[in-house]
Tab-separated table of C-alpha atoms in Angstrom:
chain	number	residue	atom	x	y	z
A	10	MET	CA	117.985	89.297	23.513
A	11	LEU	CA	114.566	90.123	22.074
A	12	MET	CA	112.879	89.061	25.292
A	13	ASP	CA	115.222	91.276	27.329
A	14	ASP	CA	114.515	94.276	25.095
A	15	ARG	CA	110.788	93.604	25.290
A	16	SER	CA	110.914	93.349	29.087
A	17	LYS	CA	112.893	96.616	29.291
A	18	CYS	CA	110.387	98.357	27.058
A	19	GLU	CA	107.502	97.012	29.158
A	20	THR	CA	109.245	98.196	32.329
A	21	ARG	CA	109.760	101.702	30.921
A	22	TYR	CA	106.176	101.778	29.714
A	23	ASN	CA	104.866	100.696	33.122
A	24	LEU	CA	106.991	103.340	34.884
A	25	HIS	CA	105.784	106.002	32.468
A	26	SER	CA	102.176	104.894	32.973
A	27	LEU	CA	102.592	105.018	36.755
A	28	SER	CA	104.075	108.514	36.487
A	29	LEU	CA	101.159	109.693	34.354
A	30	ILE	CA	98.645	108.111	36.737
A	31	ARG	CA	100.341	109.707	39.749
A	32	ASN	CA	100.452	113.166	38.133
A	33	SER	CA	96.850	112.936	36.966
A	34	ALA	CA	95.768	111.760	40.422
A	35	LEU	CA	97.556	114.689	42.052
A	36	ARG	CA	96.004	117.080	39.576
A	37	ARG	CA	92.524	115.637	40.211
A	38	PHE	CA	93.090	115.809	43.963
A	39	PHE	CA	94.076	119.454	43.905
A	40	LYS	CA	91.293	120.260	41.493
A	41	ASN	CA	88.846	118.650	43.920
A	42	THR	CA	90.140	120.923	46.699
A	43	THR	CA	87.824	123.600	45.347
A	44	THR	CA	85.141	121.930	47.504
A	45	LEU	CA	87.147	122.835	50.623
A	46	LYS	CA	86.357	125.982	52.498
A	47	TRP	CA	88.432	129.072	52.101
A	48	TRP	CA	89.651	128.760	55.691
A	49	THR	CA	91.277	125.329	55.170
A	50	ILE	CA	94.823	126.630	54.778
A	51	PRO	CA	94.510	129.169	57.653
A	52	ALA	CA	93.113	126.361	59.824
A	53	LEU	CA	96.140	124.196	59.067
A	54	LEU	CA	98.437	127.089	59.880
A	55	LEU	CA	96.543	127.716	63.117
A	56	MET	CA	96.903	124.042	63.990
A	57	VAL	CA	100.663	124.199	63.480
A	58	LEU	CA	100.883	127.394	65.517
A	59	SER	CA	98.799	125.795	68.266
A	60	LEU	CA	101.111	122.799	68.272
A	61	LEU	CA	104.124	125.069	68.540
A	62	GLY	CA	102.447	127.059	71.312
A	63	GLY	CA	101.627	123.886	73.239
A	64	MET	CA	105.217	122.722	72.938
A	65	ILE	CA	106.518	126.055	74.133
A	66	TRP	CA	104.088	126.119	77.086
A	67	ARG	CA	104.949	122.541	78.021
A	68	ASN	CA	108.669	123.247	77.902
A	69	PHE	CA	108.113	126.380	79.976
A	70	ASP	CA	106.221	124.314	82.566
A	71	ARG	CA	109.068	121.789	82.567
A	72	LEU	CA	111.566	124.561	83.126
A	73	GLU	CA	109.536	125.857	86.087
A	74	THR	CA	109.374	122.343	87.524
A	75	MET	CA	113.115	121.895	87.069
A	76	ARG	CA	113.646	125.266	88.713
A	77	ALA	CA	111.650	124.096	91.762
A	78	TYR	CA	113.648	120.836	91.820
A	79	VAL	CA	116.928	122.729	91.678
A	80	ILE	CA	115.837	125.059	94.509
A	81	TYR	CA	114.817	122.003	96.550
A	82	ALA	CA	118.213	120.391	95.858
A	83	HIS	CA	119.937	123.592	96.997
A	84	ARG	CA	117.958	123.481	100.263
A	85	ILE	CA	119.016	119.848	100.778
A	86	GLN	CA	122.622	120.876	100.159
A	87	ALA	CA	122.181	123.698	102.669
A	88	VAL	CA	120.896	121.221	105.267
A	89	ALA	CA	123.849	118.929	104.579
A	90	ALA	CA	126.221	121.857	104.906
A	91	ASP	CA	124.644	122.895	108.232
A	92	ILE	CA	124.917	119.329	109.549
A	93	GLN	CA	128.592	119.215	108.524
A	94	SER	CA	129.118	122.576	110.190
A	95	ALA	CA	127.402	121.369	113.361
A	96	LEU	CA	129.512	118.222	113.316
A	97	THR	CA	132.666	120.288	112.903
A	98	ASP	CA	131.676	122.583	115.784
A	99	TYR	CA	130.874	119.500	117.849
A	100	PHE	CA	134.405	118.141	117.418
A	101	LEU	CA	136.026	121.518	117.979
A	102	ALA	CA	134.036	122.373	121.131
A	103	ASP	CA	135.688	121.757	124.492
A	104	ASN	CA	132.617	120.219	126.039
A	105	ARG	CA	131.611	118.366	122.821
A	106	ALA	CA	128.056	119.620	122.918
A	107	LEU	CA	125.808	121.135	120.237
A	108	GLN	CA	124.488	124.605	120.643
A	109	GLU	CA	120.756	125.035	120.952
A	110	GLN	CA	120.673	127.568	118.118
A	111	GLN	CA	122.264	125.065	115.707
A	112	LEU	CA	119.815	122.371	116.717
A	113	ALA	CA	116.859	124.750	116.318
A	114	ARG	CA	118.014	125.858	112.835
A	115	LEU	CA	118.584	122.252	111.703
A	116	THR	CA	115.169	121.235	113.006
A	117	GLU	CA	113.504	124.162	111.205
A	118	GLU	CA	115.291	123.443	107.898
A	119	ILE	CA	114.498	119.718	107.941
A	120	PHE	CA	110.833	120.298	108.832
A	121	GLY	CA	110.755	122.942	106.022
A	122	LEU	CA	112.011	120.317	103.551
A	123	ALA	CA	109.254	117.971	104.632
A	124	SER	CA	106.518	120.628	104.367
A	125	ASN	CA	107.660	122.052	100.966
A	126	ASP	CA	108.423	118.805	99.222
A	127	HIS	CA	109.626	119.030	95.560
A	128	HIS	CA	111.483	115.765	95.495
A	129	VAL	CA	112.287	113.708	92.409
A	130	ALA	CA	113.339	110.400	93.949
A	131	PRO	CA	110.415	108.329	95.267
A	132	GLU	CA	112.360	107.315	98.402
A	133	THR	CA	113.024	110.893	99.438
A	134	PRO	CA	109.899	111.242	101.693
A	135	LEU	CA	110.887	108.127	103.694
A	136	LYS	CA	114.431	109.351	104.074
A	137	LEU	CA	113.154	112.769	105.122
A	138	GLN	CA	111.076	111.051	107.771
A	139	ASP	CA	114.187	109.180	108.975
A	140	LEU	CA	116.063	112.471	109.009
A	141	ARG	CA	113.321	114.089	111.091
A	142	VAL	CA	113.488	111.170	113.536
A	143	ALA	CA	117.268	111.498	113.760
A	144	ILE	CA	117.063	115.232	114.432
A	145	THR	CA	114.301	114.676	116.985
A	146	GLU	CA	116.444	112.126	118.807
A	147	LEU	CA	119.408	114.483	118.558
A	148	THR	CA	117.364	117.216	120.199
A	149	ALA	CA	116.145	114.823	122.882
A	150	SER	CA	119.694	113.626	123.575
A	151	LYS	CA	121.282	117.031	123.861
A	152	ALA	CA	122.207	116.352	127.461
A	153	THR	CA	123.869	113.133	126.544
A	154	HIS	CA	126.980	114.086	124.708
A	155	ASP	CA	127.894	110.559	123.704
A	156	LEU	CA	124.653	110.169	121.711
A	157	GLN	CA	124.998	113.440	119.716
A	158	GLU	CA	127.927	112.285	117.593
A	159	PRO	CA	126.285	109.145	116.103
A	160	GLN	CA	123.017	111.020	115.582
A	161	LEU	CA	124.832	113.785	113.659
A	162	LEU	CA	126.674	111.215	111.539
A	163	LYS	CA	123.376	109.411	110.891
A	164	ALA	CA	121.660	112.674	109.869
A	165	LEU	CA	124.568	113.534	107.583
A	166	SER	CA	124.456	110.081	105.984
A	167	ILE	CA	120.687	110.344	105.415
A	168	THR	CA	121.119	113.816	103.906
A	169	ASN	CA	123.853	112.617	101.533
A	170	ALA	CA	121.670	109.681	100.488
A	171	ILE	CA	118.793	112.077	99.792
A	172	MET	CA	121.125	114.290	97.687
A	173	ASP	CA	122.474	111.305	95.730
A	174	GLY	CA	118.980	109.964	95.036
A	175	GLU	CA	117.680	113.371	93.957
A	176	THR	CA	120.694	113.942	91.700
A	177	LEU	CA	120.376	110.534	90.057
A	178	ASN	CA	116.633	110.836	89.478
A	179	ARG	CA	116.986	114.438	88.287
A	180	GLU	CA	119.496	113.305	85.650
A	181	VAL	CA	117.084	110.604	84.485
A	182	MET	CA	114.259	113.131	84.339
A	183	LEU	CA	116.432	115.544	82.335
A	184	GLU	CA	117.204	112.780	79.855
A	185	ASP	CA	113.480	112.027	79.509
A	186	ILE	CA	112.700	115.711	79.024
A	187	SER	CA	115.461	116.029	76.434
A	188	HIS	CA	114.244	112.961	74.563
A	189	SER	CA	110.607	114.044	74.586
A	190	THR	CA	111.551	117.603	73.575
A	191	ARG	CA	113.636	116.274	70.704
A	192	THR	CA	110.748	114.057	69.631
A	193	GLU	CA	108.324	116.964	69.780
A	194	ILE	CA	110.660	119.177	67.761
A	195	ILE	CA	111.052	116.468	65.123
A	196	LEU	CA	107.292	116.018	65.075
A	197	VAL	CA	106.721	119.764	64.661
A	198	PHE	CA	109.332	120.025	61.938
A	199	ALA	CA	107.821	117.033	60.164
A	200	THR	CA	104.383	118.613	60.465
A	201	VAL	CA	105.671	121.953	59.168
A	202	LEU	CA	107.526	120.267	56.310
A	203	GLY	CA	104.444	118.235	55.466
A	204	LEU	CA	102.316	121.360	55.524
A	205	LEU	CA	104.853	123.198	53.366
A	206	ALA	CA	104.935	120.275	50.937
A	207	LEU	CA	101.151	120.247	50.860
A	208	MET	CA	101.069	123.997	50.276
A	209	GLY	CA	103.770	123.632	47.616
A	210	LEU	CA	101.762	121.019	45.772
A	211	PHE	CA	98.652	123.131	46.203
A	212	PHE	CA	100.510	126.174	44.880
A	213	ARG	CA	101.885	124.185	41.964
A	214	TYR	CA	98.657	122.582	40.813
A	215	ARG	CA	96.297	125.412	41.712
A	216	ILE	CA	98.404	128.460	40.809
A	217	LEU	CA	101.548	127.599	38.834
A	218	SER	CA	99.861	125.099	36.545
A	219	PRO	CA	97.033	127.503	35.573
A	220	LEU	CA	99.591	130.281	35.161
A	221	ASN	CA	101.621	128.040	32.868
A	222	ASP	CA	98.462	127.274	30.898
A	223	LEU	CA	97.801	131.002	30.702
A	224	ARG	CA	101.367	131.557	29.490
A	225	GLN	CA	100.823	129.005	26.742
A	226	LEU	CA	97.626	130.796	25.776
A	227	LEU	CA	99.462	134.127	25.630
A	228	LEU	CA	102.114	132.517	23.430
A	229	ARG	CA	99.299	131.372	21.161
A	230	LEU	CA	98.061	134.956	21.033
A	231	ALA	CA	101.575	136.125	20.153
A	232	LYS	CA	101.494	133.672	17.236
A	233	GLU	CA	98.106	135.131	16.202
A	234	ASP	CA	96.321	131.906	17.088
A	235	TYR	CA	92.869	133.116	18.106
A	236	SER	CA	91.196	129.738	18.483
A	237	PRO	CA	89.136	129.365	21.718
A	238	ILE	CA	89.921	126.700	24.303
A	239	ASP	CA	87.730	123.931	25.668
A	240	THR	CA	86.552	124.876	29.179
A	241	GLY	CA	85.165	121.445	30.019
A	242	GLY	CA	87.984	120.358	32.350
A	243	ILE	CA	88.854	123.792	33.737
A	244	ASP	CA	88.882	124.378	37.486
A	245	ARG	CA	85.753	126.144	38.689
A	246	VAL	CA	87.855	128.864	40.328
A	247	LEU	CA	89.634	129.597	37.038
A	248	LEU	CA	86.626	129.022	34.799
A	249	PRO	CA	85.630	132.743	34.640
A	250	THR	CA	89.187	133.686	33.636
A	251	PHE	CA	89.348	131.200	30.774
A	252	ALA	CA	85.790	132.044	29.728
A	253	SER	CA	86.872	135.685	29.541
A	254	TYR	CA	89.874	134.523	27.505
A	255	ASN	CA	87.540	132.862	24.995
A	256	VAL	CA	85.490	136.058	24.758
A	257	MET	CA	88.679	138.051	24.262
A	258	VAL	CA	90.050	135.787	21.518
A	259	ARG	CA	86.720	135.932	19.697
A	260	HIS	CA	86.870	139.719	19.758
A	261	LEU	CA	90.513	139.604	18.677
A	262	ALA	CA	89.650	137.263	15.814
A	263	GLU	CA	86.914	139.637	14.682
A	264	LEU	CA	89.288	142.592	14.962
A	265	GLU	CA	91.955	140.657	13.065
A	266	ASP	CA	89.499	139.869	10.273
A	267	THR	CA	88.450	143.517	10.159
A	268	LYS	CA	92.074	144.626	10.130
A	269	ARG	CA	92.920	142.144	7.376
A	270	GLU	CA	89.995	143.323	5.262
A	271	TYR	CA	90.925	146.942	5.885
A	272	ALA	CA	94.572	146.229	5.035
A	273	GLN	CA	93.564	144.484	1.822
A	274	SER	CA	91.252	147.365	0.926
A	275	LEU	CA	93.927	149.899	1.789
A	276	GLU	CA	96.511	147.955	-0.192
A	277	ALA	CA	94.190	147.896	-3.199
A	278	GLU	CA	93.588	151.634	-2.868
A	279	VAL	CA	97.315	152.297	-2.543
A	280	ARG	CA	97.966	150.093	-5.556
A	281	LEU	CA	95.354	151.971	-7.594
A	282	ALA	CA	96.647	155.338	-6.402
A	283	THR	CA	100.214	154.323	-7.170
A	284	GLN	CA	99.204	153.081	-10.595
A	285	ALA	CA	97.359	156.340	-11.286
A	286	LEU	CA	100.348	158.314	-10.060
A	287	MET	CA	102.712	156.276	-12.190
A	288	GLU	CA	100.461	156.784	-15.202
A	289	GLN	CA	100.389	160.489	-14.446
A	290	GLN	CA	104.163	160.559	-14.197
A	291	ALA	CA	104.405	158.600	-17.451
A	292	GLY	CA	102.038	161.113	-19.055
A	293	LEU	CA	104.150	163.983	-17.786
A	294	SER	CA	107.220	162.254	-19.144
A	295	ARG	CA	105.532	161.819	-22.531
A	296	ASN	CA	104.468	165.452	-22.480
A	297	GLU	CA	108.003	166.496	-21.680
A	298	LYS	CA	109.307	164.366	-24.514
A	299	LEU	CA	106.705	165.782	-26.871
A	300	ALA	CA	107.662	169.244	-25.698
A	301	ALA	CA	111.283	168.465	-26.489
A	302	VAL	CA	110.257	167.161	-29.919
A	303	GLY	CA	108.133	170.269	-30.395
A	304	GLU	CA	111.047	172.452	-29.449
A	305	LEU	CA	113.198	170.620	-31.975
A	306	ALA	CA	110.466	170.918	-34.583
A	307	ALA	CA	110.098	174.620	-33.788
A	308	GLY	CA	113.783	175.108	-34.363
A	309	ILE	CA	113.586	173.286	-37.667
A	310	ALA	CA	110.469	175.267	-38.638
A	311	HIS	CA	112.198	178.504	-37.770
A	312	GLU	CA	115.180	177.545	-39.887
A	313	LEU	CA	112.965	176.488	-42.829
A	314	ARG	CA	110.590	179.457	-42.767
A	315	ASN	CA	113.191	182.056	-43.749
A	316	PRO	CA	114.476	180.166	-46.854
A	317	LEU	CA	110.879	179.446	-47.854
A	318	ALA	CA	110.077	183.152	-47.678
A	319	GLY	CA	112.988	183.892	-50.024
A	320	ILE	CA	111.944	181.143	-52.411
A	321	GLN	CA	108.367	182.471	-52.359
A	322	MET	CA	109.520	186.012	-53.247
A	323	SER	CA	111.694	184.675	-56.049
A	324	CYS	CA	108.785	182.685	-57.453
A	325	VAL	CA	106.565	185.802	-57.363
A	326	ASN	CA	109.199	187.778	-59.260
A	327	LEU	CA	109.556	184.987	-61.813
A	328	GLN	CA	105.803	184.878	-62.245
A	329	HIS	CA	105.798	188.571	-63.168
A	330	GLU	CA	108.476	187.961	-65.779
A	331	PHE	CA	106.552	185.156	-67.522
A	332	SER	CA	104.262	186.004	-70.422
A	333	ASP	CA	103.151	182.470	-71.137
A	334	PRO	CA	99.821	181.827	-69.372
A	335	ASP	CA	100.660	178.189	-68.811
A	336	LYS	CA	103.910	179.042	-66.998
A	337	ILE	CA	102.165	181.756	-65.007
A	338	GLN	CA	99.559	179.222	-63.856
A	339	ARG	CA	102.193	176.690	-62.886
A	340	MET	CA	104.119	179.315	-60.957
A	341	SER	CA	100.932	180.323	-59.176
A	342	LEU	CA	100.512	176.751	-57.978
A	343	VAL	CA	104.098	176.712	-56.683
A	344	ILE	CA	103.562	180.042	-54.890
A	345	ASP	CA	100.341	178.732	-53.309
A	346	GLU	CA	102.120	175.621	-52.000
A	347	LEU	CA	104.959	177.740	-50.636
A	348	THR	CA	102.413	179.966	-48.887
A	349	ARG	CA	100.700	176.908	-47.399
A	350	MET	CA	104.023	175.513	-46.167
A	351	ALA	CA	104.917	178.853	-44.581
A	352	LYS	CA	101.517	178.903	-42.862
A	353	LEU	CA	102.037	175.353	-41.562
A	354	LEU	CA	105.472	176.293	-40.220
A	355	SER	CA	103.987	179.338	-38.472
A	356	GLU	CA	101.273	177.187	-36.900
A	357	LEU	CA	103.925	174.692	-35.805
A	358	LEU	CA	105.854	177.509	-34.143
A	359	ASP	CA	102.676	178.642	-32.380
A	360	LEU	CA	101.960	175.106	-31.127
A	361	SER	CA	105.515	174.618	-29.825
A	362	LYS	CA	105.309	177.593	-27.532
A	363	HIS	CA	105.953	176.265	-23.964
A	364	THR	CA	103.472	176.996	-21.185
A	365	PRO	CA	105.409	177.376	-17.918
A	366	ALA	CA	104.410	175.192	-14.949
A	367	PRO	CA	102.909	176.930	-11.880
A	368	VAL	CA	105.376	178.081	-9.250
A	369	LEU	CA	104.662	176.779	-5.720
A	370	GLU	CA	106.349	176.986	-2.348
A	371	PHE	CA	107.262	173.517	-1.055
A	372	ASP	CA	109.749	171.628	1.096
A	373	VAL	CA	112.426	169.885	-0.979
A	374	PRO	CA	113.100	166.978	1.483
A	375	ASP	CA	109.377	166.173	1.697
A	376	LEU	CA	109.075	166.169	-2.102
A	377	ILE	CA	112.043	163.804	-2.484
A	378	LYS	CA	110.753	161.470	0.256
A	379	ASP	CA	107.377	161.232	-1.482
A	380	LEU	CA	109.158	160.568	-4.769
A	381	ILE	CA	111.247	157.786	-3.180
A	382	ARG	CA	108.083	156.102	-1.855
A	383	LEU	CA	106.678	156.196	-5.401
A	384	LEU	CA	109.895	154.904	-6.947
A	385	ARG	CA	109.840	151.798	-4.740
A	386	TYR	CA	107.221	150.416	-7.115
A	387	GLN	CA	109.124	151.349	-10.304
A	388	ILE	CA	112.669	150.149	-9.707
A	389	PRO	CA	113.902	146.616	-8.890
A	390	ALA	CA	113.969	145.600	-5.241
A	391	SER	CA	117.702	144.933	-5.548
A	392	THR	CA	118.314	148.649	-6.164
A	393	LYS	CA	118.553	150.625	-2.935
A	394	LEU	CA	117.577	154.276	-2.592
A	395	SER	CA	119.176	156.575	-0.015
A	396	LEU	CA	118.572	160.210	0.854
A	397	GLU	CA	120.814	162.722	2.583
A	398	CYS	CA	119.313	166.148	3.076
A	399	PRO	CA	118.843	168.903	5.645
A	400	PRO	CA	115.750	168.596	7.852
A	401	GLU	CA	114.006	171.450	6.032
A	402	LEU	CA	114.613	173.372	2.817
A	403	ARG	CA	111.828	175.624	1.569
A	404	CYS	CA	111.935	176.877	-2.023
A	405	ARG	CA	109.600	178.487	-4.569
A	406	LEU	CA	109.871	176.625	-7.867
A	407	PRO	CA	107.703	174.591	-10.290
A	408	GLU	CA	107.155	171.559	-8.060
A	409	SER	CA	105.873	169.200	-10.748
A	410	ARG	CA	108.835	169.957	-13.036
A	411	ILE	CA	111.325	169.373	-10.177
A	412	ARG	CA	109.632	166.063	-9.390
A	413	GLN	CA	109.706	165.045	-13.074
A	414	CYS	CA	113.398	165.919	-13.409
A	415	LEU	CA	114.375	163.870	-10.345
A	416	LEU	CA	112.161	161.003	-11.533
A	417	ASN	CA	113.946	160.955	-14.900
A	418	LEU	CA	117.379	161.021	-13.262
A	419	VAL	CA	116.594	158.189	-10.803
A	420	LEU	CA	114.997	156.019	-13.506
A	421	ASN	CA	118.016	156.621	-15.746
A	422	GLY	CA	120.274	155.495	-12.873
A	423	ALA	CA	118.143	152.385	-12.243
A	424	GLU	CA	118.274	151.460	-15.950
A	425	ALA	CA	122.047	151.955	-15.943
A	426	ILE	CA	122.469	149.706	-12.878
A	427	GLY	CA	120.255	146.956	-14.294
A	428	ALA	CA	118.658	143.971	-12.606
A	429	GLU	CA	121.820	143.055	-10.673
A	430	GLY	CA	121.066	145.878	-8.279
A	431	GLY	CA	123.019	148.681	-6.743
A	432	THR	CA	122.571	151.963	-4.934
A	433	ILE	CA	121.157	155.296	-6.022
A	434	ALA	CA	121.898	158.147	-3.629
A	435	ILE	CA	120.166	161.526	-3.600
A	436	LYS	CA	121.974	164.262	-1.714
A	437	VAL	CA	120.595	167.743	-1.103
A	438	GLU	CA	123.173	170.314	-0.070
A	439	ALA	CA	122.264	173.186	2.206
A	440	PRO	CA	121.482	176.478	0.433
A	441	LYS	CA	124.239	179.004	-0.045
A	442	ASP	CA	123.801	182.493	-1.540
A	443	GLU	CA	120.159	181.764	-2.486
A	444	TRP	CA	121.177	178.627	-4.403
A	445	PHE	CA	121.005	174.960	-3.479
A	446	SER	CA	122.251	171.770	-5.133
A	447	ILE	CA	120.795	168.310	-5.694
A	448	LEU	CA	123.127	165.421	-6.550
A	449	VAL	CA	121.849	162.146	-7.982
A	450	MET	CA	124.550	159.442	-7.824
A	451	ASP	CA	124.516	155.788	-8.838
A	452	ASP	CA	127.084	152.987	-8.974
A	453	GLY	CA	126.354	152.022	-12.585
A	454	PRO	CA	128.804	152.177	-15.509
A	455	GLY	CA	128.703	155.988	-15.642
A	456	PHE	CA	128.452	158.405	-18.595
A	457	SER	CA	130.286	157.842	-21.849
A	458	ASP	CA	133.301	159.955	-22.721
A	459	ALA	CA	131.431	161.345	-25.755
A	460	MET	CA	128.574	162.644	-23.580
A	461	LEU	CA	130.976	164.166	-21.056
A	462	GLU	CA	132.881	165.852	-23.897
A	463	ASN	CA	130.006	166.978	-26.167
A	464	GLY	CA	127.341	167.536	-23.545
A	465	ILE	CA	123.648	166.615	-23.651
A	466	ARG	CA	122.045	166.454	-27.094
A	467	PRO	CA	118.452	165.550	-27.959
A	468	PHE	CA	118.012	162.048	-29.414
A	469	SER	CA	121.595	161.209	-28.448
A	470	THR	CA	121.633	158.200	-26.129
A	471	GLY	CA	123.822	155.238	-25.285
A	472	LYS	CA	120.844	152.971	-24.427
A	473	THR	CA	119.376	150.654	-27.019
A	474	ALA	CA	115.785	151.429	-26.003
A	475	GLY	CA	116.328	155.071	-25.054
A	476	THR	CA	115.008	158.178	-26.797
A	477	GLY	CA	117.745	160.573	-25.773
A	478	LEU	CA	115.179	163.104	-24.510
A	479	GLY	CA	115.267	162.520	-20.704
A	480	LEU	CA	118.452	164.423	-19.921
A	481	ALA	CA	117.595	166.974	-22.620
A	482	MET	CA	114.304	167.788	-20.863
A	483	VAL	CA	116.081	168.080	-17.496
A	484	GLN	CA	118.698	170.370	-19.001
A	485	ARG	CA	116.068	172.551	-20.670
A	486	PHE	CA	114.116	172.932	-17.402
A	487	VAL	CA	117.232	173.778	-15.400
A	488	ARG	CA	118.223	176.388	-17.967
A	489	GLU	CA	114.725	177.887	-17.888
A	490	LEU	CA	115.190	178.414	-14.145
A	491	GLY	CA	118.605	179.951	-14.712
A	492	GLY	CA	120.325	177.018	-13.061
A	493	GLN	CA	123.084	174.687	-14.135
A	494	LEU	CA	123.282	170.931	-14.867
A	495	THR	CA	126.653	169.165	-14.618
A	496	LEU	CA	127.503	165.578	-15.561
A	497	ALA	CA	130.440	163.659	-14.070
A	498	ASN	CA	131.652	160.167	-13.261
A	499	GLN	CA	132.767	158.945	-9.833
A	500	GLN	CA	135.471	156.419	-9.062
A	501	PRO	CA	135.605	153.515	-9.501
A	502	LEU	CA	132.148	153.321	-11.090
A	503	GLY	CA	129.088	155.463	-11.164
A	504	ALA	CA	127.512	158.579	-12.596
A	505	VAL	CA	126.863	161.912	-10.887
A	506	VAL	CA	124.305	164.504	-12.011
A	507	LEU	CA	124.512	167.866	-10.250
A	508	LEU	CA	121.545	170.248	-10.368
A	509	ARG	CA	122.275	173.763	-9.155
A	510	LEU	CA	118.975	175.588	-8.693
A	511	PRO	CA	117.837	178.905	-7.221
A	512	ILE	CA	115.790	179.004	-4.034
A	513	THR	CA	113.118	181.006	-5.811
A	514	THR	CA	112.387	181.888	-9.408
A	515	ALA	CA	110.992	185.096	-10.849
């Protein structure tokens, strides 16, 4: 069993080796055809055409020869018919004698056959000579009626023998012509098929094979493989093409390196710009939160300053009623501290005064698209952002404050969704009556019932790490513009924040 398997393996190996040797030999042969002249293939075609032309001319010559043979056979038949006619007239005549005109015509026809000889049978000339002798004797014996009958029968017999011999030899010649023509046709077809096979192999190894190699090289380029190829075994005809390919891939490799370096540099610049922008947005958010704290502190200061003023006046009146210097001094200290506290509260009110952001004309869809590109770096990849808006919506509002409000709302939605991911949709409705709306929707848990019932309050938040100032800042900005902020929940899950804003602000 092992020996059988080994012999099978050796047989397959030998067959495979023979196939490789044959293919390599063919490839070497067709590579070596570069030493042939450029006119080799046209010369082969001309040879085949010459062969076909020679065959056609030869067959045409054969047809002309056969035509002459057929005409000659018809003349023999005409002579035989005239002899039969003369014999018939001889038997029908009262005096049983041939007419001189018939004898003259027969003599002329038979001598014409002898002078214009296109016979096929080799014995035809001898028989024609016998026929001439018989006709000559018939002419000489025209006075002797008894000799005319056997001479006519002899001439008719010789004529029939000539016709039979010509017919038999003509059939043999036609068979030879048919056989040789068939052989020539087979030879021409074999030559044409051989030439086509040779051209096919030439086309395969000189054109298709290099084209297939070129296709493989193009596939390497598609895979960004810019390594040059070895041109040592390349055909001399195709060597310039593959040398140009090596030059091209070197240029492509250099361009790819330049592009990669530029992409890395651009990516670093984008990363730095994004980081700076994110820090700027974080700073704006901190400023907004500080502004909200300042506003809260201003409210507290305003509420404290009035009672402090009353307490200060009461202390001044009490100081006037005291006569004890020690009490008067103590009261003076209290009044001084109350004055200092009132001054601090006034300064706090002055510091909490809000400086409005500059009003600019901008396109709302462009602003939101830029914001979405920035938010891609701040929210998890599992959270998807979508935008639905009209193609253009121009407004005149504080652009930075609008951007900050939308940033706070989207980040709030992303925090509500969490790391599991979800969808945050921003929808801009077309303006109506100089007002337009922006909806920010997410599929998170939604707002709490307490927030929906009591509204937005500073420092009131449902998040463990939240400050409760994000929505408060958005609400304050919207109110400053004279707009409206509405909170709602969507079914089955999700929060909706509706900003109704004017197209332009005073």
